[in-house]
């Protein structure tokens, strides 16, 4: 996919605007494959007009909510989560990163979407993982011949208690997104730093069955791979 690159790093050049054909309900914004610096901020406005805030206004928030060992916008996404969902005709994303060392700002993908948040959280046993697809060969001398590849983050978790309405939504997500389209994994929603470290744009690794473990209660497990 193409990457959007600004002509320079001036604030007037680092604005993304979306005009929808009809009202779009959303609660989370994700910027993936970006080059935002440690000093960058993002403001997300939602409204009935370009730049309007009658639906929502995130205010200016830091693009990096934690201090990584390496600032890698291909690995870690910018995530802006609103308190509640709302419908809007326009979305405006204002990026301020005037001192970006590259002299320009780039964003690979943008996700603006609603949030599936069951009333009961995930069960104990959630697993955050890192997979390394690198390989290491060995020469006749015994020297290593490493081929380094991108490491990918992942997670496995389950919702042991879903209402029937929540199970209906889970079913529709599986049906529409499958294992090839993108979803957003939002762990630790009360902790923006940890949410950015462990969450982001992802795909469902496999589709598990929706179970019926107890009377009037459904349950479902998930396994996701974070995009890089």
Coordinates of N, CA and C in Angstrom, one line a residue:
X1 N 0.8 -1.2 0.0 CA 0.0 0.0 0.0 C 0.9 1.2 0.0
X2 N 0.3 2.3 -0.6 CA 1.1 3.6 -0.6 C 1.1 4.2 0.8
X3 N 2.2 5.0 1.0 CA 2.3 5.7 2.2 C 2.1 7.2 2.0
X4 N 1.3 7.9 2.8 CA 1.1 9.3 2.6 C 2.3 10.1 3.2
X5 N 3.0 10.9 2.4 CA 4.1 11.7 2.9 C 3.9 13.2 2.7
X6 N 4.1 13.9 3.7 CA 3.8 15.4 3.6 C 5.0 16.0 2.8
X7 N 4.7 17.2 2.3 CA 5.7 17.9 1.5 C 6.8 18.5 2.4
X8 N 6.4 18.8 3.7 CA 7.4 19.3 4.7 C 6.8 18.9 6.1
X9 N 7.4 19.4 7.1 CA 7.0 19.0 8.5 C 6.2 20.1 9.1
X10 N 5.8 21.2 8.4 CA 5.0 22.2 8.9 C 3.6 21.7 9.3
X11 N 3.1 22.3 10.3 CA 1.8 21.8 10.8 C 0.7 21.9 9.8
X12 N 0.8 22.9 8.9 CA -0.2 23.1 7.9 C -0.2 22.0 6.8
X13 N 0.9 21.3 6.7 CA 1.1 20.2 5.7 C 0.9 18.8 6.3
X14 N 0.6 18.7 7.6 CA 0.5 17.4 8.2 C -0.9 17.2 8.8
X15 N -1.9 17.4 8.0 CA -3.3 17.3 8.3 C -4.0 16.3 7.4
X16 N -4.7 15.3 8.0 CA -5.4 14.3 7.2 C -6.9 14.6 7.4
X17 N -7.7 14.6 6.3 CA -9.1 14.9 6.4 C -9.9 13.9 5.6
X18 N -10.9 13.4 6.3 CA -11.8 12.4 5.7 C -13.3 12.9 5.7
X19 N -13.9 12.8 4.5 CA -15.3 13.2 4.4 C -16.1 12.0 4.0
X20 N -17.0 11.5 4.9 CA -17.7 10.3 4.6 C -19.0 10.6 3.9
X21 N -19.5 9.6 3.2 CA -20.7 9.7 2.4 C -21.9 9.8 3.4
X22 N -21.8 9.2 4.6 CA -22.8 9.2 5.6 C -22.2 9.2 7.0
X23 N -22.9 9.4 8.0 CA -22.3 9.4 9.4 C -21.6 8.1 9.7
X24 N -20.4 8.2 10.2 CA -19.6 7.0 10.6 C -19.4 7.0 12.1
X25 N -19.8 5.9 12.7 CA -19.6 5.8 14.2 C -18.2 5.3 14.5
X26 N -17.5 5.9 15.4 CA -16.1 5.5 15.7 C -15.8 5.9 17.1
X27 N -14.8 5.2 17.7 CA -14.3 5.6 19.0 C -12.7 5.6 19.0
X28 N -12.1 4.9 18.1 CA -10.6 4.8 18.1 C -10.0 5.2 16.8
X29 N -8.9 5.9 16.9 CA -8.1 6.2 15.7 C -6.7 5.6 15.9
X30 N -6.2 5.0 14.8 CA -4.9 4.3 14.8 C -4.1 4.8 13.6
X31 N -2.9 5.2 13.8 CA -2.0 5.6 12.7 C -0.9 4.5 12.7
X32 N -0.7 3.8 11.6 CA 0.3 2.7 11.5 C 1.3 3.1 10.4
X33 N 2.5 2.5 10.6 CA 3.5 2.7 9.6 C 3.9 4.1 9.5
X34 N 4.1 4.8 10.6 CA 4.4 6.2 10.6 C 5.9 6.5 11.0
X35 N 6.3 7.7 10.9 CA 7.6 8.1 11.3 C 7.6 9.2 12.3
X36 N 6.5 9.3 13.1 CA 6.4 10.4 14.0 C 7.5 10.3 15.1
X37 N 8.0 11.5 15.4 CA 9.1 11.6 16.4 C 8.6 11.6 17.8
X38 N 9.6 11.5 18.7 CA 9.2 11.5 20.2 C 8.5 12.8 20.6
X39 N 8.6 13.9 19.9 CA 8.0 15.1 20.2 C 6.6 15.3 19.6
X40 N 6.2 14.4 18.7 CA 5.0 14.6 18.0 C 3.7 14.6 18.8
X41 N 2.7 15.3 18.4 CA 1.4 15.3 19.0 C 0.4 15.1 17.9
X42 N -0.8 14.5 18.3 CA -1.9 14.3 17.4 C -3.2 14.8 18.0
X43 N -4.0 15.4 17.2 CA -5.3 15.9 17.6 C -6.4 15.3 16.7
X44 N -7.4 14.7 17.2 CA -8.4 14.0 16.3 C -9.8 14.8 16.6
X45 N -10.3 15.4 15.5 CA -11.5 16.1 15.6 C -12.6 15.4 14.7
X46 N -13.8 15.3 15.3 CA -14.9 14.6 14.6 C -16.1 15.5 14.6
X47 N -16.7 15.7 13.5 CA -17.9 16.6 13.5 C -18.7 16.6 12.2
X48 N -19.6 17.5 12.1 CA -20.5 17.6 10.9 C -19.9 18.4 9.8
X49 N -18.8 19.1 10.1 CA -18.1 19.9 9.1 C -16.6 19.7 9.2
X50 N -15.8 20.1 8.2 CA -14.4 19.9 8.2 C -13.8 20.7 9.4
X51 N -13.1 20.0 10.3 CA -12.6 20.7 11.5 C -13.5 20.9 12.6
X52 N -14.8 20.4 12.4 CA -15.8 20.6 13.4 C -15.5 19.6 14.6
X53 N -16.0 20.0 15.8 CA -15.8 19.2 16.9 C -17.1 18.9 17.7
X54 N -18.2 19.0 16.9 CA -19.5 18.8 17.6 C -19.7 17.3 18.0
X55 N -18.9 16.4 17.4 CA -19.0 15.0 17.8 C -18.0 14.6 18.8
X56 N -16.7 15.0 18.6 CA -15.7 14.7 19.5 C -14.4 15.5 19.2
X57 N -13.6 15.7 20.2 CA -12.3 16.3 20.1 C -11.4 15.7 21.1
X58 N -10.3 15.0 20.7 CA -9.4 14.4 21.6 C -8.5 15.3 22.3
X59 N -8.4 16.6 21.8 CA -7.4 17.5 22.3 C -6.0 17.0 21.8
X60 N -5.0 17.8 22.1 CA -3.7 17.4 21.6 C -3.1 16.3 22.6
X61 N -2.7 15.2 22.0 CA -2.2 14.1 22.8 C -0.8 13.7 22.2
X62 N 0.1 13.2 23.1 CA 1.4 12.8 22.6 C 1.2 11.5 21.7
X63 N 2.0 11.6 20.6 CA 2.0 10.4 19.7 C 2.6 9.2 20.4
X64 N 3.6 9.4 21.2 CA 4.2 8.3 21.9 C 3.9 8.4 23.4
X65 N 3.1 7.4 23.9 CA 2.6 7.4 25.2 C 3.6 6.7 26.2
X66 N 4.6 6.1 25.6 CA 5.6 5.5 26.4 C 7.0 5.7 25.7
X67 N 8.1 5.4 26.4 CA 9.4 5.6 25.9 C 10.0 4.2 25.4
X68 N 9.9 3.9 24.2 CA 10.4 2.6 23.7 C 12.0 2.6 23.6
X69 N 12.5 1.4 23.6 CA 14.0 1.3 23.4 C 14.4 1.8 22.0
X70 N 13.5 1.7 21.0 CA 13.7 2.2 19.7 C 12.4 2.8 19.2
X71 N 12.4 4.0 18.7 CA 11.2 4.7 18.2 C 10.9 4.1 16.8
X72 N 10.1 3.1 16.7 CA 9.8 2.4 15.5 C 8.3 2.5 15.2
X73 N 8.0 3.4 14.3 CA 6.6 3.6 13.9 C 6.0 2.5 13.0
X74 N 6.9 1.6 12.6 CA 6.4 0.5 11.9 C 5.9 -0.6 12.8
X75 N 6.5 -0.6 14.0 CA 6.1 -1.6 15.0 C 5.0 -1.1 15.9
X76 N 5.1 0.1 16.4 CA 4.2 0.7 17.4 C 3.3 1.7 16.7
X77 N 2.0 1.6 16.9 CA 1.0 2.5 16.3 C 0.7 3.7 17.2
X78 N 0.3 4.8 16.6 CA -0.3 5.9 17.4 C -1.8 5.5 17.6
X79 N -2.2 5.5 18.9 CA -3.6 5.1 19.2 C -4.2 6.2 20.0
X80 N -5.4 6.7 19.5 CA -6.2 7.7 20.2 C -7.5 7.1 20.5
X81 N -7.9 6.9 21.8 CA -9.1 6.3 22.2 C -10.0 7.4 22.8
X82 N -11.2 7.5 22.3 CA -12.2 8.5 22.8 C -13.0 7.8 24.0
X83 N -13.5 8.6 24.9 CA -14.2 8.1 26.0 C -15.5 7.3 25.6
X84 N -16.2 7.9 24.5 CA -17.4 7.2 24.0 C -17.4 7.3 22.5
X85 N -18.2 6.5 21.9 CA -18.4 6.5 20.4 C -19.3 7.6 20.0
X86 N -19.2 8.0 18.8 CA -20.1 9.0 18.2 C -20.0 8.9 16.7
X87 N -21.1 9.4 16.0 CA -21.1 9.4 14.6 C -20.8 10.8 14.0
X88 N -20.0 10.8 12.9 CA -19.6 12.1 12.3 C -19.5 11.9 10.8
X89 N -19.6 13.0 10.1 CA -19.4 13.1 8.7 C -18.0 13.4 8.3
X90 N -17.3 14.1 9.2 CA -15.9 14.5 8.9 C -15.0 14.0 10.0
X91 N -13.8 13.6 9.6 CA -12.7 13.3 10.6 C -11.5 14.1 10.1
X92 N -10.9 14.8 11.1 CA -9.7 15.6 10.8 C -8.7 15.2 11.8
X93 N -7.5 14.9 11.3 CA -6.4 14.4 12.1 C -5.2 15.5 12.0
X94 N -4.9 16.2 13.0 CA -3.9 17.2 13.0 C -2.7 16.7 13.7
X95 N -1.6 16.5 12.9 CA -0.3 16.0 13.4 C 0.6 17.2 13.5
X96 N 1.2 17.3 14.7 CA 2.2 18.4 14.9 C 3.6 17.7 15.2
X97 N 4.5 17.9 14.3 CA 5.8 17.2 14.4 C 6.8 18.0 13.6
X98 N 6.9 19.3 13.9 CA 7.7 20.3 13.1 C 9.2 20.0 13.1
X99 N 9.6 19.3 14.2 CA 11.1 19.1 14.3 C 11.4 17.6 13.9
X100 N 10.5 17.0 13.1 CA 10.8 15.6 12.7 C 12.2 15.6 11.9
X101 N 13.1 14.7 12.3 CA 14.4 14.7 11.7 C 14.3 14.4 10.2
X102 N 13.3 13.7 9.7 CA 13.2 13.5 8.3 C 12.8 14.7 7.5
X103 N 12.3 15.7 8.1 CA 11.8 16.9 7.4 C 10.4 16.7 6.8
X104 N 9.9 15.5 6.9 CA 8.5 15.3 6.4 C 7.8 14.3 7.4
X105 N 6.5 14.2 7.3 CA 5.8 13.2 8.1 C 5.1 12.2 7.2
X106 N 5.2 10.9 7.6 CA 4.6 9.9 6.8 C 3.7 9.0 7.6
X107 N 2.6 8.5 7.0 CA 1.7 7.6 7.6 C 1.3 6.6 6.6
X108 N 1.5 5.3 7.0 CA 1.2 4.2 6.1 C -0.3 3.8 6.0
X109 N -0.9 3.7 7.2 CA -2.4 3.3 7.2 C -3.1 4.1 8.3
X110 N -4.3 4.3 8.1 CA -5.2 5.0 9.1 C -6.4 4.1 9.4
X111 N -6.7 3.9 10.6 CA -7.9 3.1 11.0 C -8.8 4.0 11.9
X112 N -10.0 4.2 11.5 CA -11.0 4.9 12.3 C -12.2 4.0 12.4
X113 N -12.4 3.5 13.7 CA -13.4 2.4 13.8 C -14.1 2.4 15.2
X114 N -15.2 1.7 15.3 CA -15.9 1.5 16.6 C -15.1 0.5 17.4
X115 N -15.5 0.3 18.7 CA -14.8 -0.6 19.6 C -15.8 -1.6 20.1
X116 N -15.4 -2.9 20.0 CA -16.1 -4.0 20.6 C -15.6 -4.2 22.0
X117 N -16.3 -3.8 23.0 CA -15.9 -3.9 24.4 C -16.9 -4.6 25.3
X118 N -16.8 -5.9 25.4 CA -17.8 -6.6 26.3 C -17.8 -6.1 27.7
X119 N -19.0 -6.2 28.3 CA -19.1 -5.7 29.7 C -18.2 -6.4 30.7
X120 N -18.0 -7.7 30.4 CA -17.0 -8.5 31.2 C -15.7 -8.6 30.4
X121 N -14.6 -8.3 31.1 CA -13.3 -8.3 30.4 C -12.8 -9.7 30.1
X122 N -11.6 -9.7 29.6 CA -10.9 -11.0 29.3 C -10.6 -11.8 30.5
X123 N -10.5 -13.1 30.4 CA -10.2 -14.0 31.5 C -8.8 -13.9 31.8
X124 N -8.4 -14.3 33.0 CA -7.0 -14.5 33.4 C -6.4 -15.5 32.4
X125 N -5.1 -15.3 32.1 CA -4.4 -16.2 31.2 C -4.1 -15.5 29.8
X126 N -4.4 -14.2 29.7 CA -4.0 -13.5 28.5 C -2.5 -13.7 28.2
X127 N -2.1 -13.9 27.0 CA -0.7 -14.0 26.6 C -0.3 -13.0 25.6
X128 N 0.7 -12.2 26.0 CA 1.3 -11.3 25.0 C 2.6 -11.9 24.5
X129 N 2.7 -12.0 23.2 CA 3.8 -12.7 22.6 C 4.6 -11.9 21.6
X130 N 5.9 -12.3 21.4 CA 6.7 -11.8 20.3 C 7.2 -13.0 19.5
X131 N 7.0 -13.0 18.2 CA 7.5 -14.0 17.3 C 8.7 -13.5 16.5
X132 N 9.7 -14.2 16.4 CA 10.9 -13.9 15.6 C 11.0 -14.8 14.4
X133 N 10.8 -14.2 13.2 CA 10.9 -15.0 12.0 C 12.3 -15.1 11.4
X134 N 13.3 -14.6 12.2 CA 14.7 -14.6 11.7 C 15.2 -16.1 11.7
X135 N 16.2 -16.3 10.9 CA 16.8 -17.7 10.8 C 18.3 -17.5 11.0
X136 N 18.9 -18.6 11.5 CA 20.4 -18.6 11.7 C 20.9 -19.9 11.1
X137 N 21.7 -19.7 10.0 CA 22.4 -20.8 9.4 C 23.8 -21.0 10.0
X138 N 24.5 -22.0 9.7 CA 25.8 -22.2 10.2 C 26.8 -22.6 9.1
X139 N 27.9 -21.9 9.1 CA 28.9 -22.2 8.1 C 29.7 -23.5 8.5
X140 N 30.5 -24.0 7.6 CA 31.4 -25.2 7.9 C 32.3 -24.9 9.1
X141 N 32.7 -23.6 9.2 CA 33.6 -23.2 10.2 C 32.9 -23.1 11.6
X142 N 31.6 -23.1 11.6 CA 30.9 -23.0 12.8 C 30.3 -21.6 13.0
X143 N 30.7 -20.7 12.1 CA 30.3 -19.3 12.2 C 28.8 -19.2 11.9
X144 N 28.1 -18.3 12.6 CA 26.6 -18.1 12.3 C 26.4 -17.2 11.1
X145 N 25.4 -17.6 10.3 CA 24.9 -16.8 9.2 C 23.5 -16.4 9.4
X146 N 23.3 -15.3 10.2 CA 21.9 -14.9 10.5 C 21.3 -14.1 9.4
X147 N 20.0 -14.4 9.2 CA 19.1 -13.6 8.4 C 18.0 -13.0 9.3
X148 N 18.2 -11.7 9.5 CA 17.3 -11.0 10.5 C 16.0 -10.5 9.8
X149 N 14.9 -10.9 10.3 CA 13.6 -10.4 9.8 C 12.8 -9.7 10.9
X150 N 11.7 -9.0 10.5 CA 10.9 -8.2 11.5 C 10.3 -9.2 12.5
X151 N 10.3 -8.7 13.7 CA 9.7 -9.5 14.8 C 8.2 -9.0 14.9
X152 N 7.3 -9.9 15.2 CA 5.9 -9.5 15.3 C 5.4 -9.8 16.7
X153 N 4.5 -8.8 17.1 CA 3.8 -9.0 18.4 C 2.5 -9.7 18.2
X154 N 2.0 -10.4 19.2 CA 0.8 -11.1 19.1 C 0.1 -11.2 20.5
X155 N -1.1 -11.7 20.5 CA -1.8 -11.9 21.8 C -2.8 -13.0 21.7
X156 N -3.0 -13.7 22.7 CA -4.1 -14.7 22.8 C -4.9 -14.4 24.1
X157 N -6.2 -14.5 24.0 CA -7.0 -14.1 25.1 C -8.5 -14.6 24.9
X158 N -9.3 -14.6 25.9 CA -10.6 -15.1 25.8 C -11.6 -14.3 26.6
X159 N -12.8 -14.2 26.1 CA -13.9 -13.6 26.8 C -14.8 -14.7 27.3
X160 N -14.7 -15.1 28.6 CA -15.5 -16.2 29.0 C -16.9 -15.9 29.2
X161 N -17.3 -14.7 29.4 CA -18.7 -14.3 29.6 C -19.1 -13.2 28.6
X162 N -20.0 -13.6 27.6 CA -20.5 -12.7 26.7 C -22.1 -12.8 26.8
X163 N -22.7 -11.6 26.6 CA -24.2 -11.7 26.5 C -24.5 -12.2 25.1
X164 N -25.7 -12.5 24.8 CA -26.1 -13.0 23.5 C -25.9 -11.9 22.4
X165 N -26.2 -10.6 22.8 CA -26.0 -9.5 21.9 C -24.5 -9.3 21.6
X166 N -23.6 -9.5 22.6 CA -22.2 -9.4 22.4 C -21.7 -10.5 21.5
X167 N -22.2 -11.7 21.7 CA -21.9 -12.9 20.9 C -22.3 -12.6 19.4
X168 N -23.4 -12.0 19.3 CA -23.9 -11.6 17.9 C -22.8 -10.7 17.2
X169 N -22.4 -9.7 17.9 CA -21.3 -8.8 17.4 C -20.1 -9.6 17.1
X170 N -19.6 -10.5 18.0 CA -18.4 -11.2 17.8 C -18.6 -12.1 16.5
X171 N -19.7 -12.7 16.3 CA -20.0 -13.5 15.1 C -19.8 -12.7 13.9
X172 N -20.4 -11.5 13.9 CA -20.4 -10.6 12.7 C -19.0 -10.1 12.4
X173 N -18.2 -9.9 13.4 CA -16.8 -9.4 13.2 C -16.0 -10.6 12.5
X174 N -16.2 -11.8 13.0 CA -15.5 -12.9 12.3 C -15.9 -13.0 10.9
X175 N -17.2 -12.9 10.6 CA -17.8 -13.1 9.3 C -17.3 -12.0 8.3
X176 N -17.2 -10.8 8.8 CA -16.8 -9.7 7.9 C -15.3 -9.5 7.8
X177 N -14.5 -9.6 8.9 CA -13.1 -9.4 8.9 C -12.3 -10.6 8.6
X178 N -12.8 -11.8 9.0 CA -12.0 -13.0 8.8 C -10.6 -13.0 9.3
X179 N -9.7 -13.7 8.6 CA -8.3 -13.7 9.0 C -7.4 -12.9 8.1
X180 N -8.0 -12.2 7.2 CA -7.2 -11.4 6.2 C -7.3 -9.9 6.3
X181 N -8.4 -9.5 6.9 CA -8.6 -8.0 7.0 C -8.1 -7.6 8.4
X182 N -8.1 -6.3 8.5 CA -7.5 -5.7 9.8 C -8.5 -5.3 10.8
X183 N -8.1 -5.6 12.1 CA -8.8 -5.2 13.2 C -7.9 -4.4 14.1
X184 N -8.4 -3.9 15.2 CA -7.5 -3.2 16.2 C -7.6 -3.9 17.5
X185 N -6.4 -4.3 18.1 CA -6.4 -4.9 19.4 C -6.0 -3.8 20.4
X186 N -7.0 -3.7 21.4 CA -6.8 -2.6 22.4 C -6.8 -3.2 23.8
X187 N -5.6 -3.7 24.2 CA -5.5 -4.2 25.6 C -5.3 -3.0 26.5
X188 N -5.5 -3.2 27.8 CA -5.2 -2.2 28.8 C -5.7 -0.8 28.5
X189 N -7.1 -0.8 28.2 CA -7.7 0.4 27.7 C -7.6 1.6 28.7
X190 N -7.3 1.3 30.0 CA -7.2 2.3 31.0 C -5.8 2.8 31.2
X191 N -4.9 2.3 30.3 CA -3.5 2.6 30.4 C -2.9 2.9 29.0
X192 N -3.0 4.2 28.5 CA -2.6 4.5 27.2 C -1.1 4.0 26.8
X193 N -0.2 4.1 27.8 CA 1.2 3.7 27.5 C 1.2 2.2 27.2
X194 N 0.6 1.4 28.1 CA 0.7 0.0 27.9 C -0.2 -0.5 26.7
X195 N -1.2 0.2 26.4 CA -2.1 -0.1 25.2 C -1.3 0.1 24.0
X196 N -0.4 1.2 23.9 CA 0.4 1.4 22.7 C 1.5 0.3 22.6
X197 N 2.1 0.0 23.7 CA 3.2 -1.0 23.8 C 2.7 -2.4 23.3
X198 N 1.5 -2.8 23.7 CA 1.1 -4.2 23.4 C -0.1 -4.2 22.3
X199 N -0.7 -3.1 22.0 CA -1.8 -3.2 21.1 C -1.5 -2.5 19.7
X200 N -2.6 -2.4 18.9 CA -2.4 -1.8 17.6 C -3.2 -2.5 16.5
X201 N -2.9 -2.1 15.3 CA -3.5 -2.7 14.1 C -3.1 -4.2 14.0
X202 N -4.1 -5.1 13.8 CA -3.8 -6.5 13.8 C -4.7 -7.2 12.9
X203 N -4.5 -8.6 12.8 CA -5.4 -9.4 12.1 C -5.7 -10.6 13.0
X204 N -6.9 -11.2 12.8 CA -7.3 -12.4 13.6 C -6.5 -13.6 13.1
X205 N -5.7 -14.2 13.9 CA -4.9 -15.4 13.5 C -5.7 -16.6 13.2
X206 N -6.8 -16.8 13.9 CA -7.7 -17.9 13.6 C -9.1 -17.5 14.2
X207 N -10.1 -18.2 13.7 CA -11.5 -17.9 14.1 C -12.0 -19.0 15.0
X208 N -12.2 -18.7 16.2 CA -12.6 -19.8 17.2 C -14.2 -19.8 17.3
X209 N -14.7 -20.9 17.8 CA -16.1 -21.1 17.9 C -16.6 -20.2 19.0
X210 N -17.9 -19.8 18.9 CA -18.6 -19.1 20.0 C -19.2 -20.2 20.8
X211 N -18.8 -20.3 22.1 CA -19.3 -21.4 22.9 C -20.5 -21.0 23.7
X212 N -21.1 -22.0 24.3 CA -22.3 -21.8 25.1 C -22.1 -22.5 26.4
X213 N -21.1 -22.0 27.3 CA -20.7 -22.7 28.4 C -21.7 -22.8 29.6
X214 N -22.5 -21.7 29.7 CA -23.5 -21.7 30.8 C -24.8 -21.1 30.4
X215 N -25.8 -21.3 31.2 CA -27.1 -20.8 30.9 C -27.1 -19.3 30.5
X216 N -27.6 -18.9 29.3 CA -27.7 -17.5 28.9 C -26.4 -16.8 28.8
X217 N -25.3 -17.6 28.7 CA -24.0 -17.0 28.6 C -23.2 -17.6 27.4
X218 N -22.5 -16.8 26.7 CA -21.7 -17.2 25.6 C -20.2 -16.9 25.9
X219 N -19.3 -17.5 25.2 CA -17.9 -17.3 25.4 C -17.1 -17.4 24.1
X220 N -16.0 -16.8 24.0 CA -15.2 -16.9 22.7 C -13.7 -16.6 23.0
X221 N -12.8 -17.3 22.3 CA -11.4 -17.0 22.4 C -10.9 -16.3 21.2
X222 N -9.8 -15.6 21.3 CA -9.2 -14.9 20.2 C -7.7 -15.1 20.2
X223 N -7.1 -15.0 19.0 CA -5.7 -15.0 18.8 C -5.4 -14.0 17.7
X224 N -4.5 -13.0 18.0 CA -4.2 -12.0 17.0 C -2.7 -11.8 16.7
X225 N -2.4 -11.4 15.5 CA -1.0 -11.0 15.2 C -1.0 -9.5 14.8
X226 N -0.1 -8.8 15.5 CA 0.0 -7.3 15.2 C 0.7 -7.1 13.9
X227 N 0.2 -6.1 13.1 CA 0.8 -5.8 11.9 C 2.1 -5.0 12.0
X228 N 3.0 -5.2 11.1 CA 4.3 -4.5 11.0 C 4.4 -3.9 9.7

